[in-house]
Amino acid sequence: MIIASAKFRVCFIVVAIAAISFLYYSMLIDYRAIDANGDNMYHAYMARTVFSKQPFYIPLINYFYRNDSLPHAGYDFPPLFSLLLGIIYKIFGENYYYGIYFNAFVASASLIPLFLIGRRLSGNTAGLIASLALSLNLFWLFSITKGLLEPLFVFCAMWATYFLFLYGEKERRSALIISAFLSGLAYLARYNGLVLVFVALIYLLTTREKHIKERLKESGILIAVFVLTVFPWLLRNYVEFHDPFMYVGKYFMWLELGVPGHAVCKEVPSFRLYFDTHTVFDFVKRFFDSARSSFPELNRTSNYFLLIVLHQAVFGVRRFFNRKFLFFYLFVFFGYLFVMLHPFALDPRHFLPFYPLLYLGGSVYACRSVSYYLMQRSLFNYLKLTILLVCIVFSLTSLVGQYRKDFDMLYRSYPFSRMAEELGGWVSRYTNTEDVIMMQYAMVPLYYSGRGSVTAPALASQEDIDNLVDRYGVTYFADLFYDGPLPSGFLEVQRFRYKDQVIKVFHKEGKSGAN
């Protein structure tokens, strides 16, 4: 009876977390302001072609999505998110908001494994705190309501982590297989999922109290199931492009943070290519510059949970250390490093998928520490408890303080929302996906304007380009395949060949900023 009651209580909490969070996320969906961001429009385009036999070429937005010498846009991201969106559109119809509600559902389900892991390590309180911290993270909310793929990646990664830990406790081979399968899905949702498998192997090989042969066998099962899961996608890439790991982003690389414009590589970016022109000091400096610029922007809660982790490192490593913490922090560290080295990792939300486990590690440690300090009465323990409570209070109050102000700033001040209002007006609630996607025609030229450059679609009119220059102060733009007349007042300042495509850079007369 007691066991049944405990299971019922856990089930009730799980259902409550999922239901309340889904309602909360649904309330945040703004039907008036569609953010015609490049990424979410990309996913919508891909979703509409899932059941189409036509090749995925988009001449309207040709800079991002068409180059006959490169793989088409289907290789800019892994296929899972767009595939699931395509199924949603096929079943329910092509309404852009069906995809947003799908995102809200996936995000709500992502909180469940976070709670379950926290509960197994330190009780319900730790799981609830970690779930609360993630559910109120601003960039988490942004990714959900703007139709981005981060929630799906977190869903796959967190459930994979839960089943991995379940295997560690119950020794059920099925749990390990499910974890490996979900790790493969995480990779197919976002290439960062490779980090999950890497860290899982470290966990299996170093924290398991088994003979080395058993640990190698476990690792072999993990790798085999992961490879089988991603194999169809890798095979298709190899058949078409003779490169199983092909995607468009491999051919573009931001060599320095904060430098506008693309540096186009004539080969796949590599450490050798990087260090041909950069020193080790440049590499280290880039890492710390990225850390400095990304951590504060992600959300205050990330910073304050780092204080809890610091408290753990100073006061509690030996007494409270759990081997599963190693998984948490290795995943965060290698995940952050992986994203930081990625060509397009300039947006703080790109680092978001690695913070649920940071929240979890901080929450579990905090709950364990408070219980211990209250039992062990000493002046020094009271001092450590005070420091810890200060960290916890900052972590939780930061979710409330200026929250609404920050929320409005993130949503209403994000450039695309302002531009959508100016250029396209508000979109009605029941907007067809194709209509929403067409707004991207106006959005793409503005995407790089904040960084001093702009990419103009070939179909943009002379008047459109002149208006962009006058309104947003665009100084130059580059295009891989623009063969029309030069925009008014622009001069071609650079031209070079990449494979069989000529890349041209145009500069506005009287303006500075061309490279």
Short mmCIF file of C-alpha atoms in Angstrom, two decimals:
data_model
loop_
_atom_site.label_atom_id
_atom_site.label_comp_id
_atom_site.label_asym_id
_atom_site.label_seq_id
_atom_site.Cartn_x
_atom_site.Cartn_y
_atom_site.Cartn_z
CA MET A 1 0.00 0.00 0.00
CA ILE A 2 2.82 2.40 0.90
CA ILE A 3 4.67 1.60 -2.32
CA ALA A 4 1.51 2.11 -4.37
CA SER A 5 0.89 5.41 -2.60
CA ALA A 6 4.44 6.58 -3.34
CA LYS A 7 4.12 5.66 -7.01
CA PHE A 8 0.79 7.46 -7.21
CA ARG A 9 2.35 10.57 -5.66
CA VAL A 10 5.21 10.52 -8.18
CA CYS A 11 2.80 10.02 -11.07
CA PHE A 12 0.67 12.89 -9.83
CA ILE A 13 3.70 15.21 -9.62
CA VAL A 14 4.86 14.18 -13.09
CA VAL A 15 1.44 14.79 -14.65
CA ALA A 16 1.13 18.11 -12.80
CA ILE A 17 4.55 19.28 -14.03
CA ALA A 18 3.75 18.41 -17.64
CA ALA A 19 0.21 19.85 -17.59
CA ILE A 20 1.03 23.11 -15.82
CA SER A 21 4.11 23.76 -17.92
CA PHE A 22 2.20 23.08 -21.16
CA LEU A 23 -0.53 25.53 -20.16
CA TYR A 24 2.10 28.07 -19.16
CA TYR A 25 3.97 27.74 -22.46
CA SER A 26 0.72 27.90 -24.43
CA MET A 27 -0.21 31.17 -22.72
CA LEU A 28 3.08 32.70 -23.88
CA ILE A 29 2.43 32.06 -27.56
CA ASP A 30 1.82 35.43 -29.16
CA TYR A 31 -0.30 35.17 -32.29
CA ARG A 32 0.36 38.78 -33.21
CA ALA A 33 4.14 38.70 -33.44
CA ILE A 34 5.72 35.99 -35.53
CA ASP A 35 9.47 36.05 -35.34
CA ALA A 36 10.51 35.31 -38.90
CA ASN A 37 13.88 34.09 -37.77
CA GLY A 38 16.06 32.26 -40.27
CA ASP A 39 16.10 29.05 -38.22
CA ASN A 40 12.42 28.58 -37.50
CA MET A 41 11.47 29.48 -41.05
CA TYR A 42 14.05 26.99 -42.22
CA HIS A 43 12.43 24.25 -40.13
CA ALA A 44 8.99 25.20 -41.45
CA TYR A 45 10.26 25.03 -45.03
CA MET A 46 11.82 21.64 -44.42
CA ALA A 47 8.65 20.36 -42.76
CA ARG A 48 6.56 21.32 -45.79
CA THR A 49 8.82 19.23 -48.05
CA VAL A 50 8.75 16.05 -45.93
CA PHE A 51 5.99 14.52 -48.07
CA SER A 52 7.00 16.31 -51.26
CA LYS A 53 9.00 14.75 -54.08
CA GLN A 54 10.38 18.10 -55.15
CA PRO A 55 14.02 18.94 -54.33
CA PHE A 56 14.33 21.39 -51.49
CA TYR A 57 15.54 24.48 -53.32
CA ILE A 58 14.27 27.92 -52.40
CA PRO A 59 15.16 30.54 -55.01
CA LEU A 60 13.35 33.27 -53.07
CA ILE A 61 15.79 33.20 -50.17
CA ASN A 62 18.70 31.96 -52.15
CA TYR A 63 21.61 33.08 -49.96
CA PHE A 64 20.71 30.82 -47.09
CA TYR A 65 19.01 28.06 -48.99
CA ARG A 66 20.35 27.52 -52.47
CA ASN A 67 23.75 26.88 -53.91
CA ASP A 68 23.93 24.22 -56.58
CA SER A 69 27.53 23.40 -55.71
CA LEU A 70 26.71 22.73 -52.06
CA PRO A 71 24.23 20.37 -50.42
CA HIS A 72 20.76 21.83 -50.29
CA ALA A 73 19.23 23.26 -47.15
CA GLY A 74 18.21 19.87 -45.83
CA TYR A 75 21.79 19.49 -44.68
CA ASP A 76 22.06 22.66 -42.66
CA PHE A 77 20.43 20.90 -39.68
CA PRO A 78 19.80 17.24 -38.86
CA PRO A 79 16.42 15.95 -40.05
CA LEU A 80 14.51 14.92 -36.91
CA PHE A 81 12.84 18.20 -35.95
CA SER A 82 11.73 19.04 -39.47
CA LEU A 83 10.55 15.46 -40.01
CA LEU A 84 8.34 15.57 -36.92
CA LEU A 85 7.00 19.00 -37.91
CA GLY A 86 6.22 17.62 -41.35
CA ILE A 87 4.21 14.81 -39.79
CA ILE A 88 2.33 17.34 -37.64
CA TYR A 89 1.52 19.43 -40.73
CA LYS A 90 0.43 16.33 -42.63
CA ILE A 91 -1.95 15.20 -39.90
CA PHE A 92 -3.36 18.50 -38.65
CA GLY A 93 -2.77 20.85 -41.58
CA GLU A 94 -0.19 23.47 -42.44
CA ASN A 95 -0.75 25.90 -39.62
CA TYR A 96 2.46 27.43 -38.32
CA TYR A 97 1.16 27.36 -34.75
CA TYR A 98 0.64 23.61 -34.73
CA GLY A 99 4.41 23.37 -34.77
CA ILE A 100 4.65 25.82 -31.87
CA TYR A 101 2.23 23.76 -29.79
CA PHE A 102 4.22 20.66 -30.66
CA ASN A 103 7.27 22.45 -29.29
CA ALA A 104 5.38 23.32 -26.10
CA PHE A 105 4.37 19.67 -25.67
CA VAL A 106 7.94 18.43 -26.16
CA ALA A 107 9.29 21.06 -23.76
CA SER A 108 6.78 20.05 -21.09
CA ALA A 109 7.74 16.40 -21.46
CA SER A 110 11.41 17.39 -21.13
CA LEU A 111 10.83 18.51 -17.54
CA ILE A 112 9.71 15.02 -16.47
CA PRO A 113 13.11 13.25 -16.70
CA LEU A 114 14.70 16.27 -15.04
CA PHE A 115 12.39 15.79 -12.07
CA LEU A 116 12.81 12.00 -12.02
CA ILE A 117 16.61 12.17 -12.00
CA GLY A 118 16.58 14.77 -9.23
CA ARG A 119 14.14 12.65 -7.25
CA ARG A 120 16.36 9.57 -7.52
CA LEU A 121 19.41 11.50 -6.37
CA SER A 122 17.98 13.67 -3.61
CA GLY A 123 14.20 13.55 -3.40
CA ASN A 124 11.28 15.42 -4.92
CA THR A 125 12.50 18.87 -3.88
CA ALA A 126 15.69 18.70 -5.93
CA GLY A 127 13.79 17.56 -9.01
CA LEU A 128 11.19 20.28 -8.65
CA ILE A 129 13.81 23.03 -8.23
CA ALA A 130 15.69 21.89 -11.33
CA SER A 131 12.46 21.69 -13.35
CA LEU A 132 11.40 25.13 -12.17
CA ALA A 133 14.75 26.68 -13.07
CA LEU A 134 14.65 25.28 -16.60
CA SER A 135 10.97 26.02 -17.19
CA LEU A 136 11.50 29.70 -16.38
CA ASN A 137 14.72 30.18 -18.32
CA LEU A 138 14.10 32.98 -20.79
CA PHE A 139 15.93 31.40 -23.69
CA TRP A 140 14.13 28.14 -23.04
CA LEU A 141 10.83 30.00 -23.38
CA PHE A 142 12.12 31.80 -26.44
CA SER A 143 13.07 28.53 -28.17
CA ILE A 144 9.67 27.04 -27.41
CA THR A 145 7.49 29.88 -28.60
CA LYS A 146 9.57 30.68 -31.67
CA GLY A 147 9.55 27.16 -33.08
CA LEU A 148 13.24 26.34 -32.63
CA LEU A 149 14.70 22.86 -32.20
CA GLU A 150 16.37 23.22 -28.77
CA PRO A 151 13.40 21.74 -26.82
CA LEU A 152 13.45 18.57 -28.94
CA PHE A 153 17.16 18.14 -28.33
CA VAL A 154 16.71 18.63 -24.58
CA PHE A 155 13.83 16.13 -24.62
CA CYS A 156 15.98 13.44 -26.25
CA ALA A 157 19.07 14.24 -24.17
CA MET A 158 17.28 14.30 -20.80
CA TRP A 159 15.36 11.08 -21.39
CA ALA A 160 18.58 9.43 -22.61
CA THR A 161 20.28 10.56 -19.40
CA TYR A 162 17.41 9.27 -17.26
CA PHE A 163 17.51 5.79 -18.83
CA LEU A 164 21.30 5.73 -18.55
CA PHE A 165 21.05 6.37 -14.80
CA LEU A 166 18.20 3.87 -14.57
CA TYR A 167 20.48 1.27 -16.11
CA GLY A 168 23.13 2.15 -13.54
CA GLU A 169 20.69 1.43 -10.72
CA LYS A 170 18.58 -1.44 -12.04
CA GLU A 171 21.05 -3.13 -14.44
CA ARG A 172 18.32 -3.46 -17.04
CA ARG A 173 19.82 -3.94 -20.47
CA SER A 174 16.68 -2.49 -22.05
CA ALA A 175 17.32 0.83 -20.27
CA LEU A 176 20.81 1.05 -21.80
CA ILE A 177 19.43 0.30 -25.27
CA ILE A 178 16.71 2.94 -24.90
CA SER A 179 19.30 5.46 -23.68
CA ALA A 180 21.54 4.77 -26.69
CA PHE A 181 18.57 5.05 -29.07
CA LEU A 182 17.52 8.39 -27.57
CA SER A 183 21.13 9.57 -27.81
CA GLY A 184 20.95 8.81 -31.52
CA LEU A 185 17.73 10.80 -31.78
CA ALA A 186 19.44 13.66 -29.94
CA TYR A 187 22.14 13.62 -32.62
CA LEU A 188 19.49 13.63 -35.34
CA ALA A 189 17.85 16.59 -33.61
CA ARG A 190 21.07 18.52 -33.26
CA TYR A 191 24.64 17.53 -34.04
CA ASN A 192 25.66 18.43 -30.49
CA GLY A 193 24.09 15.10 -29.52
CA LEU A 194 27.44 13.51 -30.26
CA VAL A 195 28.64 15.01 -26.99
CA LEU A 196 25.99 13.01 -25.13
CA VAL A 197 27.40 9.70 -26.37
CA PHE A 198 30.96 10.78 -25.64
CA VAL A 199 30.16 11.67 -22.03
CA ALA A 200 27.99 8.55 -21.58
CA LEU A 201 30.99 6.44 -22.56
CA ILE A 202 33.11 8.21 -19.94
CA TYR A 203 30.39 7.52 -17.39
CA LEU A 204 30.16 3.81 -18.25
CA LEU A 205 33.92 3.28 -18.34
CA THR A 206 34.94 5.23 -15.23
CA THR A 207 32.08 5.12 -12.72
CA ARG A 208 30.92 1.52 -12.98
CA GLU A 209 32.22 -0.90 -10.35
CA LYS A 210 32.51 -3.79 -12.76
CA HIS A 211 35.20 -5.76 -14.51
CA ILE A 212 36.71 -3.95 -17.46
CA LYS A 213 35.24 -6.54 -19.86
CA GLU A 214 31.73 -5.80 -18.63
CA ARG A 215 32.28 -2.07 -18.96
CA LEU A 216 33.60 -2.48 -22.49
CA LYS A 217 30.58 -4.62 -23.34
CA GLU A 218 28.23 -1.91 -22.05
CA SER A 219 30.10 0.71 -24.06
CA GLY A 220 29.93 -1.48 -27.16
CA ILE A 221 26.16 -1.79 -26.83
CA LEU A 222 25.83 1.98 -26.44
CA ILE A 223 27.92 2.67 -29.55
CA ALA A 224 26.23 -0.04 -31.64
CA VAL A 225 22.68 1.15 -30.93
CA PHE A 226 23.68 4.79 -31.46
CA VAL A 227 25.28 4.00 -34.83
CA LEU A 228 22.28 1.96 -35.95
CA THR A 229 19.99 4.86 -35.05
CA VAL A 230 21.88 7.48 -37.04
CA PHE A 231 23.03 5.14 -39.83
CA PRO A 232 20.20 5.86 -42.33
CA TRP A 233 20.99 9.58 -42.23
CA LEU A 234 24.74 9.04 -42.55
CA LEU A 235 24.24 6.58 -45.40
CA ARG A 236 22.08 9.01 -47.34
CA ASN A 237 24.71 11.72 -46.94
CA TYR A 238 27.41 9.36 -48.14
CA VAL A 239 25.44 8.18 -51.17
CA GLU A 240 24.70 11.74 -52.29
CA PHE A 241 27.88 13.57 -51.29
CA HIS A 242 30.46 10.91 -50.38
CA ASP A 243 30.59 12.42 -46.91
CA PRO A 244 28.47 10.83 -44.16
CA PHE A 245 28.82 13.92 -41.97
CA MET A 246 27.89 16.42 -44.65
CA TYR A 247 26.03 19.59 -43.81
CA VAL A 248 26.19 23.08 -45.23
CA GLY A 249 27.62 24.68 -42.11
CA LYS A 250 30.89 22.83 -42.57
CA TYR A 251 31.71 25.13 -45.45
CA PHE A 252 31.30 28.39 -43.57
CA MET A 253 33.24 29.41 -40.53
CA TRP A 254 33.29 32.41 -38.23
CA LEU A 255 37.02 32.74 -37.63
CA GLU A 256 36.69 35.43 -34.99
CA LEU A 257 33.86 36.39 -32.67
CA GLY A 258 32.34 39.77 -33.35
CA VAL A 259 33.67 40.10 -36.90
CA PRO A 260 30.83 40.81 -39.35
CA GLY A 261 30.57 38.84 -42.55
CA HIS A 262 31.40 35.26 -43.38
CA ALA A 263 34.81 33.75 -43.84
CA VAL A 264 34.25 31.09 -46.49
CA CYS A 265 36.55 28.09 -46.22
CA LYS A 266 37.68 26.28 -49.35
CA GLU A 267 37.69 23.04 -47.41
CA VAL A 268 35.95 21.64 -44.38
CA PRO A 269 37.05 23.68 -41.33
CA SER A 270 39.58 21.88 -39.18
CA PHE A 271 41.98 22.55 -36.35
CA ARG A 272 44.82 22.44 -38.86
CA LEU A 273 43.18 25.14 -40.95
CA TYR A 274 42.49 27.23 -37.86
CA PHE A 275 46.03 27.03 -36.51
CA ASP A 276 47.50 27.87 -39.90
CA THR A 277 46.49 31.45 -39.19
CA HIS A 278 45.94 31.49 -35.42
CA THR A 279 48.06 30.83 -32.36
CA VAL A 280 47.14 28.78 -29.30
CA PHE A 281 46.70 32.09 -27.49
CA ASP A 282 44.06 33.10 -30.07
CA PHE A 283 42.23 29.84 -29.46
CA VAL A 284 42.25 30.26 -25.66
CA LYS A 285 41.21 33.90 -25.98
CA ARG A 286 38.28 32.94 -28.19
CA PHE A 287 37.15 30.37 -25.63
CA PHE A 288 37.13 32.88 -22.78
CA ASP A 289 35.59 35.62 -24.94
CA SER A 290 32.80 33.23 -25.79
CA ALA A 291 32.34 32.28 -22.14
CA ARG A 292 32.27 35.91 -21.07
CA SER A 293 29.71 36.87 -23.70
CA SER A 294 27.46 33.83 -23.39
CA PHE A 295 27.12 33.08 -19.69
CA PRO A 296 25.63 36.44 -18.63
CA GLU A 297 23.15 36.44 -21.49
CA LEU A 298 21.82 32.93 -21.02
CA ASN A 299 19.89 33.81 -17.89
CA ARG A 300 20.71 34.92 -14.38
CA THR A 301 19.76 31.52 -13.06
CA SER A 302 22.67 29.97 -14.92
CA ASN A 303 25.07 32.28 -13.15
CA TYR A 304 23.66 31.69 -9.69
CA PHE A 305 23.54 27.95 -10.14
CA LEU A 306 27.20 28.22 -10.98
CA LEU A 307 27.64 29.72 -7.50
CA ILE A 308 26.07 26.58 -6.05
CA VAL A 309 28.46 24.48 -8.10
CA LEU A 310 31.35 26.60 -6.80
CA HIS A 311 30.14 26.03 -3.25
CA GLN A 312 30.14 22.32 -3.99
CA ALA A 313 33.71 22.49 -5.27
CA VAL A 314 34.95 24.41 -2.20
CA PHE A 315 33.03 22.79 0.65
CA GLY A 316 31.42 19.57 -0.43
CA VAL A 317 33.32 17.56 -3.03
CA ARG A 318 34.35 14.72 -0.75
CA ARG A 319 31.27 14.58 1.45
CA PHE A 320 28.52 15.09 -1.11
CA PHE A 321 30.16 14.05 -4.36
CA ASN A 322 28.09 11.63 -6.39
CA ARG A 323 29.61 9.97 -9.41
CA LYS A 324 26.66 11.08 -11.46
CA PHE A 325 27.73 14.67 -10.89
CA LEU A 326 30.68 13.79 -13.08
CA PHE A 327 28.25 13.11 -15.92
CA PHE A 328 26.42 16.39 -15.28
CA TYR A 329 29.45 18.63 -15.41
CA LEU A 330 31.35 16.79 -18.13
CA PHE A 331 28.26 17.06 -20.32
CA VAL A 332 28.00 20.78 -19.65
CA PHE A 333 31.72 21.37 -20.18
CA PHE A 334 32.17 19.37 -23.38
CA GLY A 335 28.82 20.52 -24.68
CA TYR A 336 29.77 24.14 -24.18
CA LEU A 337 33.17 23.56 -25.79
CA PHE A 338 31.57 21.82 -28.77
CA VAL A 339 29.10 24.62 -29.39
CA MET A 340 31.70 27.33 -28.89
CA LEU A 341 33.83 25.84 -31.67
CA HIS A 342 30.87 25.54 -34.04
CA PRO A 343 30.91 27.98 -36.97
CA PHE A 344 27.62 29.70 -36.13
CA ALA A 345 27.60 29.55 -32.31
CA LEU A 346 27.07 33.24 -31.71
CA ASP A 347 23.63 33.18 -30.13
CA PRO A 348 23.28 32.43 -26.39
CA ARG A 349 20.41 30.03 -27.05
CA HIS A 350 22.85 27.70 -28.79
CA PHE A 351 24.32 26.89 -25.38
CA LEU A 352 20.95 26.36 -23.72
CA PRO A 353 20.63 22.56 -24.14
CA PHE A 354 23.53 21.94 -21.77
CA TYR A 355 22.13 23.81 -18.79
CA PRO A 356 19.38 21.46 -17.56
CA LEU A 357 22.04 19.18 -16.08
CA LEU A 358 23.78 22.17 -14.53
CA TYR A 359 20.51 23.08 -12.85
CA LEU A 360 20.09 19.47 -11.79
CA GLY A 361 23.57 19.16 -10.31
CA GLY A 362 23.17 22.41 -8.39
CA SER A 363 19.71 21.49 -7.09
CA VAL A 364 20.70 18.02 -5.91
CA TYR A 365 23.80 19.30 -4.19
CA ALA A 366 21.92 22.15 -2.52
CA CYS A 367 19.23 19.86 -1.11
CA ARG A 368 21.76 17.36 0.18
CA SER A 369 23.89 20.07 1.73
CA VAL A 370 21.02 21.79 3.54
CA SER A 371 19.93 18.49 5.09
CA TYR A 372 23.45 17.68 6.23
CA TYR A 373 24.25 21.11 7.66
CA LEU A 374 21.03 21.16 9.66
CA MET A 375 21.97 17.84 11.26
CA GLN A 376 25.64 18.64 11.89
CA ARG A 377 25.55 21.61 14.23
CA SER A 378 28.75 23.62 14.23
CA LEU A 379 29.71 27.22 13.62
CA PHE A 380 31.63 26.38 10.45
CA ASN A 381 28.74 24.32 9.07
CA TYR A 382 26.35 27.18 9.80
CA LEU A 383 28.69 29.50 7.87
CA LYS A 384 28.75 27.13 4.90
CA LEU A 385 24.98 26.78 5.10
CA THR A 386 24.59 30.57 5.08
CA ILE A 387 26.74 30.89 1.97
CA LEU A 388 24.79 28.14 0.27
CA LEU A 389 21.43 29.68 1.17
CA VAL A 390 22.57 33.02 -0.27
CA CYS A 391 23.34 31.25 -3.55
CA ILE A 392 19.96 29.51 -3.50
CA VAL A 393 18.07 32.73 -2.71
CA PHE A 394 19.80 34.53 -5.57
CA SER A 395 18.99 31.61 -7.87
CA LEU A 396 15.29 31.66 -7.05
CA THR A 397 14.69 35.39 -6.65
CA SER A 398 16.36 36.01 -10.00
CA LEU A 399 13.43 34.14 -11.51
CA VAL A 400 11.03 36.71 -10.09
CA GLY A 401 12.81 40.10 -9.75
CA GLN A 402 12.90 41.83 -13.11
CA TYR A 403 11.48 38.79 -14.83
CA ARG A 404 8.62 40.40 -16.69
CA LYS A 405 10.82 43.25 -17.80
CA ASP A 406 13.42 40.83 -19.12
CA PHE A 407 10.73 38.76 -20.78
CA ASP A 408 9.31 41.76 -22.61
CA MET A 409 12.77 42.89 -23.60
CA LEU A 410 13.65 39.50 -25.03
CA TYR A 411 10.43 39.09 -26.98
CA ARG A 412 9.46 42.61 -27.97
CA SER A 413 12.93 44.03 -28.55
CA TYR A 414 14.26 41.08 -30.50
CA PRO A 415 15.02 42.62 -33.91
CA PHE A 416 12.80 40.38 -36.00
CA SER A 417 9.67 41.22 -34.02
CA ARG A 418 10.17 44.94 -34.64
CA MET A 419 10.89 44.36 -38.30
CA ALA A 420 7.87 42.12 -38.72
CA GLU A 421 5.65 44.86 -37.38
CA GLU A 422 7.20 47.49 -39.63
CA LEU A 423 7.37 45.49 -42.84
CA GLY A 424 4.60 42.97 -42.71
CA GLY A 425 2.14 44.03 -40.04
CA TRP A 426 0.68 41.64 -37.51
CA VAL A 427 -0.20 38.17 -38.67
CA SER A 428 -3.64 36.73 -38.01
CA ARG A 429 -4.10 33.82 -35.62
CA TYR A 430 -4.84 31.24 -38.28
CA THR A 431 -1.99 32.00 -40.60
CA ASN A 432 -1.12 29.32 -43.11
CA THR A 433 2.47 28.12 -42.87
CA GLU A 434 3.24 29.31 -46.39
CA ASP A 435 2.05 32.83 -45.58
CA VAL A 436 4.23 32.96 -42.50
CA ILE A 437 7.23 31.69 -44.41
CA MET A 438 6.77 34.39 -47.02
CA MET A 439 7.48 36.95 -44.32
CA GLN A 440 11.00 35.60 -44.31
CA TYR A 441 11.47 37.29 -47.66
CA ALA A 442 11.48 40.60 -45.83
CA MET A 443 13.36 39.31 -42.80
CA VAL A 444 16.43 37.71 -44.33
CA PRO A 445 17.96 40.91 -45.76
CA LEU A 446 17.76 42.43 -42.29
CA TYR A 447 19.31 39.52 -40.48
CA TYR A 448 22.89 40.72 -40.66
CA SER A 449 22.14 44.42 -40.55
CA GLY A 450 22.92 44.59 -36.85
CA ARG A 451 26.40 43.26 -37.57
CA GLY A 452 27.06 45.74 -40.34
CA SER A 453 26.26 43.56 -43.33
CA VAL A 454 23.23 42.29 -45.16
CA THR A 455 22.49 39.50 -47.57
CA ALA A 456 20.03 40.52 -50.26
CA PRO A 457 17.88 37.93 -52.03
CA ALA A 458 18.22 37.97 -55.79
CA LEU A 459 14.52 38.76 -56.12
CA ALA A 460 14.72 41.85 -53.92
CA SER A 461 13.79 44.94 -55.88
CA GLN A 462 15.99 48.00 -56.22
CA GLU A 463 13.52 49.91 -54.04
CA ASP A 464 13.66 47.22 -51.36
CA ILE A 465 17.44 47.39 -51.18
CA ASP A 466 17.49 51.19 -51.12
CA ASN A 467 14.97 51.20 -48.27
CA LEU A 468 17.07 48.72 -46.31
CA VAL A 469 20.16 50.85 -46.73
CA ASP A 470 18.40 54.06 -45.71
CA ARG A 471 16.43 52.63 -42.80
CA TYR A 472 18.93 50.27 -41.24
CA GLY A 473 22.25 51.74 -42.27
CA VAL A 474 23.47 48.65 -44.07
CA THR A 475 27.03 49.15 -45.26
CA TYR A 476 27.71 46.11 -47.41
CA PHE A 477 26.42 42.73 -48.37
CA ALA A 478 27.75 39.51 -49.89
CA ASP A 479 26.02 37.08 -52.18
CA LEU A 480 27.05 33.72 -53.60
CA PHE A 481 24.91 33.86 -56.69
CA TYR A 482 23.56 37.36 -57.28
CA ASP A 483 23.99 38.07 -60.99
CA GLY A 484 21.61 40.97 -61.37
CA PRO A 485 22.49 44.66 -61.65
CA LEU A 486 24.32 46.21 -58.72
CA PRO A 487 22.09 47.94 -56.18
CA SER A 488 22.08 51.70 -56.34
CA GLY A 489 25.15 53.21 -54.74
CA PHE A 490 26.94 49.89 -54.24
CA LEU A 491 30.33 49.01 -55.67
CA GLU A 492 31.76 45.54 -56.02
CA VAL A 493 34.86 45.45 -53.83
CA GLN A 494 35.73 41.77 -53.77
CA ARG A 495 35.13 38.68 -55.85
CA PHE A 496 36.53 35.20 -55.42
CA ARG A 497 35.62 31.72 -56.51
CA TYR A 498 34.46 28.93 -54.25
CA LYS A 499 34.16 25.65 -56.13
CA ASP A 500 32.10 26.64 -59.20
CA GLN A 501 30.40 29.62 -57.53
CA VAL A 502 31.55 33.21 -57.62
CA ILE A 503 31.20 35.01 -54.31
CA LYS A 504 30.86 38.77 -54.55
CA VAL A 505 31.03 41.42 -51.86
CA PHE A 506 29.38 44.80 -52.44
CA HIS A 507 30.06 47.99 -50.55
CA LYS A 508 27.86 51.05 -50.17
CA GLU A 509 29.56 54.21 -51.39
CA GLY A 510 30.27 56.67 -48.62
CA LYS A 511 29.93 54.01 -45.92
CA SER A 512 32.61 52.15 -44.00
CA GLY A 513 32.67 48.54 -42.97
CA ALA A 514 33.42 46.48 -46.05
CA ASN A 515 35.93 43.68 -45.62
#
